[in-house]
């Protein structure tokens, strides 16, 4: 079901500062910047590598307001890894399969994600404390 690691989602207070850090320290390149009102984030995707099943990224996220999921995460835990996004071929099918195994779905249906992807989250409490995102990339 999981094709690759699509991205590692990292929560930060200052998006521009963290982009600059990842660019200057690791030589990564920003390939997309978006504001996702539904998810309450301003985010950037930095390309890490290409693989047979597609690319992988670091997703840097800054909350749009304190009262958002990432805003609350920062207040509670501080900056750091927030979620792992795995590439899947069909996010709706993957949700159905994982849900049937008893894992709580945060999203019953796919939502709009970065770079036109369809995304859905699984509850961290049912995935060993890891907030898990399923990502179906947009067709080109
Ligand atoms: C909370 N918990 C986490 C967690 N956030 N555990 C691991 N990783 C995280 N990121 C734990 C927390 O410690 C609590 O455990 C429990 O879950 C309930 O947390 P809470 O602080 O009361 O927070 P909730 O329940 O209000 O919200 C948590 C959930 C929320 C996971 C439900 O973050 C959510 O709906 N996330 C999905 C949407 C999202 O993350 N969007 C931003 C990325 P204890 O203390 O009870 O043991 S958007 C994105 O990635 C995009 C657009 C993209 O990739 O394209
Ligand atoms: Co993500």
PDB file of C-alpha atoms and ligand atoms in Angstrom:
ATOM      1  CA  UNK A   1       0.000   0.000   0.000  1.00  0.00           C
ATOM      2  CA  UNK A   2       2.777   2.458   0.905  1.00  0.00           C
ATOM      3  CA  UNK A   3       4.911   3.257  -2.132  1.00  0.00           C
ATOM      4  CA  UNK A   4       7.453   5.587  -0.590  1.00  0.00           C
ATOM      5  CA  UNK A   5       7.934   8.328   1.962  1.00  0.00           C
ATOM      6  CA  UNK A   6       6.390  11.325   0.219  1.00  0.00           C
ATOM      7  CA  UNK A   7       7.318  13.842   2.887  1.00  0.00           C
ATOM      8  CA  UNK A   8       8.263  14.494   6.472  1.00  0.00           C
ATOM      9  CA  UNK A   9       6.138  17.300   7.909  1.00  0.00           C
ATOM     10  CA  UNK A  10       7.980  19.648  10.256  1.00  0.00           C
ATOM     11  CA  UNK A  11       6.281  22.273  12.426  1.00  0.00           C
ATOM     12  CA  UNK A  12       8.053  25.594  12.849  1.00  0.00           C
ATOM     13  CA  UNK A  13       7.392  29.114  14.121  1.00  0.00           C
ATOM     14  CA  UNK A  14       9.061  30.957  11.249  1.00  0.00           C
ATOM     15  CA  UNK A  15       8.752  29.401   7.775  1.00  0.00           C
ATOM     16  CA  UNK A  16      11.174  31.754   6.014  1.00  0.00           C
ATOM     17  CA  UNK A  17      13.853  31.209   8.638  1.00  0.00           C
ATOM     18  CA  UNK A  18      13.529  27.400   8.419  1.00  0.00           C
ATOM     19  CA  UNK A  19      13.572  27.448   4.599  1.00  0.00           C
ATOM     20  CA  UNK A  20      16.786  29.434   4.735  1.00  0.00           C
ATOM     21  CA  UNK A  21      18.229  26.888   7.199  1.00  0.00           C
ATOM     22  CA  UNK A  22      17.360  23.857   5.028  1.00  0.00           C
ATOM     23  CA  UNK A  23      18.665  25.592   1.902  1.00  0.00           C
ATOM     24  CA  UNK A  24      21.964  26.726   3.377  1.00  0.00           C
ATOM     25  CA  UNK A  25      22.624  23.660   5.541  1.00  0.00           C
ATOM     26  CA  UNK A  26      21.480  20.819   3.258  1.00  0.00           C
ATOM     27  CA  UNK A  27      21.287  22.478  -0.148  1.00  0.00           C
ATOM     28  CA  UNK A  28      17.595  21.671  -0.557  1.00  0.00           C
ATOM     29  CA  UNK A  29      15.420  23.585  -3.023  1.00  0.00           C
ATOM     30  CA  UNK A  30      11.893  24.877  -2.496  1.00  0.00           C
ATOM     31  CA  UNK A  31       9.594  23.497  -5.205  1.00  0.00           C
ATOM     32  CA  UNK A  32       6.256  24.734  -3.875  1.00  0.00           C
ATOM     33  CA  UNK A  33       4.841  27.259  -1.411  1.00  0.00           C
ATOM     34  CA  UNK A  34       1.179  27.305  -0.455  1.00  0.00           C
ATOM     35  CA  UNK A  35      -1.295  28.593   2.077  1.00  0.00           C
ATOM     36  CA  UNK A  36      -3.763  25.865   2.994  1.00  0.00           C
ATOM     37  CA  UNK A  37      -6.632  27.565   4.843  1.00  0.00           C
ATOM     38  CA  UNK A  38      -8.442  24.292   5.546  1.00  0.00           C
ATOM     39  CA  UNK A  39      -5.365  22.864   7.320  1.00  0.00           C
ATOM     40  CA  UNK A  40      -4.417  26.207   8.879  1.00  0.00           C
ATOM     41  CA  UNK A  41      -0.865  26.235   7.527  1.00  0.00           C
ATOM     42  CA  UNK A  42       1.531  28.215   5.406  1.00  0.00           C
ATOM     43  CA  UNK A  43       3.852  25.565   3.997  1.00  0.00           C
ATOM     44  CA  UNK A  44       6.745  24.884   1.657  1.00  0.00           C
ATOM     45  CA  UNK A  45       7.871  21.660  -0.006  1.00  0.00           C
ATOM     46  CA  UNK A  46      11.637  21.194  -0.378  1.00  0.00           C
ATOM     47  CA  UNK A  47      12.760  18.491  -2.779  1.00  0.00           C
ATOM     48  CA  UNK A  48      15.022  15.817  -1.261  1.00  0.00           C
ATOM     49  CA  UNK A  49      15.264  12.991  -3.805  1.00  0.00           C
ATOM     50  CA  UNK A  50      13.667  11.226  -6.741  1.00  0.00           C
ATOM     51  CA  UNK A  51      12.880   7.522  -6.594  1.00  0.00           C
ATOM     52  CA  UNK A  52      11.312   4.915  -8.850  1.00  0.00           C
ATOM     53  CA  UNK A  53       7.919   5.579  -7.221  1.00  0.00           C
ATOM     54  CA  UNK A  54       8.226   9.362  -7.199  1.00  0.00           C
ATOM     55  CA  UNK A  55       9.901  12.164  -5.287  1.00  0.00           C
ATOM     56  CA  UNK A  56      10.285  12.799  -1.582  1.00  0.00           C
ATOM     57  CA  UNK A  57      10.226  16.117   0.226  1.00  0.00           C
ATOM     58  CA  UNK A  58      10.559  17.942   3.488  1.00  0.00           C
ATOM     59  CA  UNK A  59       7.381  19.886   4.251  1.00  0.00           C
ATOM     60  CA  UNK A  60       7.973  22.919   6.461  1.00  0.00           C
ATOM     61  CA  UNK A  61       4.811  24.289   8.072  1.00  0.00           C
ATOM     62  CA  UNK A  62       4.055  27.479   9.974  1.00  0.00           C
ATOM     63  CA  UNK A  63       0.601  27.878  11.559  1.00  0.00           C
ATOM     64  CA  UNK A  64      -1.697  30.584  10.163  1.00  0.00           C
ATOM     65  CA  UNK A  65      -3.067  31.183  13.684  1.00  0.00           C
ATOM     66  CA  UNK A  66      -2.352  29.792  17.167  1.00  0.00           C
ATOM     67  CA  UNK A  67      -5.762  28.055  17.097  1.00  0.00           C
ATOM     68  CA  UNK A  68      -4.874  25.542  14.347  1.00  0.00           C
ATOM     69  CA  UNK A  69      -3.602  21.974  14.599  1.00  0.00           C
ATOM     70  CA  UNK A  70      -0.003  23.026  13.982  1.00  0.00           C
ATOM     71  CA  UNK A  71      -0.358  26.078  16.258  1.00  0.00           C
ATOM     72  CA  UNK A  72      -1.562  23.855  19.092  1.00  0.00           C
ATOM     73  CA  UNK A  73       1.180  21.306  18.394  1.00  0.00           C
ATOM     74  CA  UNK A  74       3.843  24.034  18.636  1.00  0.00           C
ATOM     75  CA  UNK A  75       2.411  25.338  21.911  1.00  0.00           C
ATOM     76  CA  UNK A  76       2.334  21.827  23.389  1.00  0.00           C
ATOM     77  CA  UNK A  77       5.488  20.233  21.987  1.00  0.00           C
ATOM     78  CA  UNK A  78       7.548  22.950  20.319  1.00  0.00           C
ATOM     79  CA  UNK A  79       9.178  22.743  16.898  1.00  0.00           C
ATOM     80  CA  UNK A  80       9.926  19.363  15.351  1.00  0.00           C
ATOM     81  CA  UNK A  81       8.573  16.447  13.332  1.00  0.00           C
ATOM     82  CA  UNK A  82       4.785  16.690  13.112  1.00  0.00           C
ATOM     83  CA  UNK A  83       3.795  13.936  10.651  1.00  0.00           C
ATOM     84  CA  UNK A  84       4.984  11.439   8.042  1.00  0.00           C
ATOM     85  CA  UNK A  85       3.339  11.432   4.609  1.00  0.00           C
ATOM     86  CA  UNK A  86       3.423   8.162   2.632  1.00  0.00           C
ATOM     87  CA  UNK A  87       2.759   7.945  -1.084  1.00  0.00           C
ATOM     88  CA  UNK A  88      -0.139   5.690  -2.092  1.00  0.00           C
ATOM     89  CA  UNK A  89      -1.585   4.946  -5.526  1.00  0.00           C
ATOM     90  CA  UNK A  90      -5.224   5.477  -4.501  1.00  0.00           C
ATOM     91  CA  UNK A  91      -5.887   7.379  -1.280  1.00  0.00           C
ATOM     92  CA  UNK A  92      -9.624   6.555  -1.111  1.00  0.00           C
ATOM     93  CA  UNK A  93      -8.894   2.837  -1.450  1.00  0.00           C
ATOM     94  CA  UNK A  94      -6.059   3.019   1.081  1.00  0.00           C
ATOM     95  CA  UNK A  95      -8.369   4.772   3.587  1.00  0.00           C
ATOM     96  CA  UNK A  96     -10.962   2.053   3.179  1.00  0.00           C
ATOM     97  CA  UNK A  97      -8.394  -0.702   3.703  1.00  0.00           C
ATOM     98  CA  UNK A  98      -6.746   0.918   6.726  1.00  0.00           C
ATOM     99  CA  UNK A  99     -10.115   1.876   8.255  1.00  0.00           C
ATOM    100  CA  UNK A 100     -11.280  -1.736   7.916  1.00  0.00           C
ATOM    101  CA  UNK A 101      -8.321  -2.748  10.077  1.00  0.00           C
ATOM    102  CA  UNK A 102      -9.623  -0.554  12.893  1.00  0.00           C
ATOM    103  CA  UNK A 103      -7.311   2.446  12.541  1.00  0.00           C
ATOM    104  CA  UNK A 104      -9.153   5.707  13.295  1.00  0.00           C
ATOM    105  CA  UNK A 105      -9.375   7.936  10.245  1.00  0.00           C
ATOM    106  CA  UNK A 106      -9.119  11.679  10.871  1.00  0.00           C
ATOM    107  CA  UNK A 107     -10.355  12.201   7.312  1.00  0.00           C
ATOM    108  CA  UNK A 108     -13.090   9.901   6.025  1.00  0.00           C
ATOM    109  CA  UNK A 109     -12.595  11.421   2.606  1.00  0.00           C
ATOM    110  CA  UNK A 110      -9.492  12.810   0.864  1.00  0.00           C
ATOM    111  CA  UNK A 111      -8.724  16.507   1.190  1.00  0.00           C
ATOM    112  CA  UNK A 112      -6.733  19.018  -0.804  1.00  0.00           C
ATOM    113  CA  UNK A 113      -2.992  18.750  -0.159  1.00  0.00           C
ATOM    114  CA  UNK A 114       0.192  20.377  -1.328  1.00  0.00           C
ATOM    115  CA  UNK A 115       0.958  20.491  -5.077  1.00  0.00           C
ATOM    116  CA  UNK A 116      -2.522  19.251  -6.010  1.00  0.00           C
ATOM    117  CA  UNK A 117      -2.253  15.994  -4.067  1.00  0.00           C
ATOM    118  CA  UNK A 118      -5.182  14.220  -2.408  1.00  0.00           C
ATOM    119  CA  UNK A 119      -4.368  13.621   1.243  1.00  0.00           C
ATOM    120  CA  UNK A 120      -5.897  11.997   4.328  1.00  0.00           C
ATOM    121  CA  UNK A 121      -4.702  11.652   7.921  1.00  0.00           C
ATOM    122  CA  UNK A 122      -4.767   8.651  10.276  1.00  0.00           C
ATOM    123  CA  UNK A 123      -4.989   9.226  14.021  1.00  0.00           C
ATOM    124  CA  UNK A 124      -1.591   9.136  15.777  1.00  0.00           C
ATOM    125  CA  UNK A 125      -3.083   7.259  18.734  1.00  0.00           C
ATOM    126  CA  UNK A 126      -3.719   4.250  16.455  1.00  0.00           C
ATOM    127  CA  UNK A 127      -0.346   4.444  14.683  1.00  0.00           C
ATOM    128  CA  UNK A 128       1.998   4.204  17.642  1.00  0.00           C
ATOM    129  CA  UNK A 129       2.079   7.944  18.284  1.00  0.00           C
ATOM    130  CA  UNK A 130       2.835   8.908  14.677  1.00  0.00           C
ATOM    131  CA  UNK A 131       0.477  11.268  12.872  1.00  0.00           C
ATOM    132  CA  UNK A 132       0.321   9.541   9.473  1.00  0.00           C
ATOM    133  CA  UNK A 133      -0.731  11.109   6.182  1.00  0.00           C
ATOM    134  CA  UNK A 134      -1.589   9.211   2.998  1.00  0.00           C
ATOM    135  CA  UNK A 135      -0.705  11.114  -0.178  1.00  0.00           C
ATOM    136  CA  UNK A 136      -1.897  10.489  -3.713  1.00  0.00           C
ATOM    137  CA  UNK A 137       0.059  12.811  -5.970  1.00  0.00           C
ATOM    138  CA  UNK A 138      -1.681  14.758  -8.727  1.00  0.00           C
ATOM    139  CA  UNK A 139      -1.570  13.244 -12.214  1.00  0.00           C
ATOM    140  CA  UNK A 140       0.435  15.273 -14.686  1.00  0.00           C
TER     141      UNK A 140
HETATM  142  C1  LIG B   1      -1.371  15.452  18.585  1.00  0.00           C
HETATM  143  N1  LIG B   1      -0.939  14.269  19.059  1.00  0.00           N
HETATM  144  C2  LIG B   1       0.051  13.843  18.267  1.00  0.00           C
HETATM  145  C3  LIG B   1       0.200  14.847  17.271  1.00  0.00           C
HETATM  146  N2  LIG B   1      -0.707  15.829  17.500  1.00  0.00           N
HETATM  147  N3  LIG B   1       0.807  12.741  18.293  1.00  0.00           N
HETATM  148  C4  LIG B   1       1.745  12.625  17.334  1.00  0.00           C
HETATM  149  N4  LIG B   1       1.952  13.545  16.349  1.00  0.00           N
HETATM  150  C5  LIG B   1       1.206  14.664  16.298  1.00  0.00           C
HETATM  151  N5  LIG B   1       1.406  15.558  15.337  1.00  0.00           N
HETATM  152  C6  LIG B   1      -1.420  13.546  20.240  1.00  0.00           C
HETATM  153  C7  LIG B   1      -1.379  14.432  21.464  1.00  0.00           C
HETATM  154  O1  LIG B   1      -0.125  14.345  22.114  1.00  0.00           O
HETATM  155  C8  LIG B   1      -2.477  13.863  22.315  1.00  0.00           C
HETATM  156  O2  LIG B   1      -2.023  12.752  23.010  1.00  0.00           O
HETATM  157  C9  LIG B   1      -3.521  13.413  21.303  1.00  0.00           C
HETATM  158  O3  LIG B   1      -2.796  13.217  20.077  1.00  0.00           O
HETATM  159  C10 LIG B   1      -4.598  14.457  21.089  1.00  0.00           C
HETATM  160  O4  LIG B   1      -3.923  15.663  20.762  1.00  0.00           O
HETATM  161  P1  LIG B   1      -4.457  17.150  20.991  1.00  0.00           P
HETATM  162  O5  LIG B   1      -3.290  17.983  21.328  1.00  0.00           O
HETATM  163  O6  LIG B   1      -5.664  17.139  21.895  1.00  0.00           O
HETATM  164  O7  LIG B   1      -4.866  17.559  19.551  1.00  0.00           O
HETATM  165  P2  LIG B   1      -6.163  17.268  18.725  1.00  0.00           P
HETATM  166  O8  LIG B   1      -6.791  15.970  19.126  1.00  0.00           O
HETATM  167  O9  LIG B   1      -7.005  18.498  18.735  1.00  0.00           O
HETATM  168  O10 LIG B   1      -5.501  17.107  17.290  1.00  0.00           O
HETATM  169  C11 LIG B   1      -4.640  16.066  16.964  1.00  0.00           C
HETATM  170  C12 LIG B   1      -4.967  15.599  15.539  1.00  0.00           C
HETATM  171  C13 LIG B   1      -4.842  16.824  14.635  1.00  0.00           C
HETATM  172  C14 LIG B   1      -3.935  14.530  15.182  1.00  0.00           C
HETATM  173  C15 LIG B   1      -6.374  15.018  15.485  1.00  0.00           C
HETATM  174  O11 LIG B   1      -3.506  17.282  14.680  1.00  0.00           O
HETATM  175  C16 LIG B   1      -5.259  16.590  13.212  1.00  0.00           C
HETATM  176  O12 LIG B   1      -6.445  16.540  12.890  1.00  0.00           O
HETATM  177  N6  LIG B   1      -4.273  16.471  12.271  1.00  0.00           N
HETATM  178  C17 LIG B   1      -4.553  16.260  10.852  1.00  0.00           C
HETATM  179  C18 LIG B   1      -4.449  17.539  10.061  1.00  0.00           C
HETATM  180  C19 LIG B   1      -3.070  18.153  10.084  1.00  0.00           C
HETATM  181  O13 LIG B   1      -2.183  17.736  10.837  1.00  0.00           O
HETATM  182  N7  LIG B   1      -2.865  19.241   9.256  1.00  0.00           N
HETATM  183  C20 LIG B   1      -1.611  19.969   9.204  1.00  0.00           C
HETATM  184  C21 LIG B   1      -0.724  19.441   8.131  1.00  0.00           C
HETATM  185  P3  LIG B   1      -2.199  12.613  24.591  1.00  0.00           P
HETATM  186  O14 LIG B   1      -1.575  13.859  25.141  1.00  0.00           O
HETATM  187  O15 LIG B   1      -3.693  12.548  24.775  1.00  0.00           O
HETATM  188  O16 LIG B   1      -1.499  11.340  24.936  1.00  0.00           O
HETATM  189  S1  LIG B   1      -1.365  19.823   6.506  1.00  0.00           S
HETATM  190  C22 LIG B   1      -0.425  18.922   5.383  1.00  0.00           C
HETATM  191  O17 LIG B   1       0.426  18.076   5.843  1.00  0.00           O
HETATM  192  C23 LIG B   1      -0.633  19.154   4.014  1.00  0.00           C
HETATM  193  C24 LIG B   1      -1.552  20.200   3.508  1.00  0.00           C
HETATM  194  C25 LIG B   1       0.084  18.336   2.996  1.00  0.00           C
HETATM  195  O18 LIG B   1       0.943  17.539   3.317  1.00  0.00           O
HETATM  196  O19 LIG B   1      -0.217  18.515   1.777  1.00  0.00           O
HETATM  197 CO1  LIG B   2       1.830  16.868   5.022  1.00  0.00          CO
END
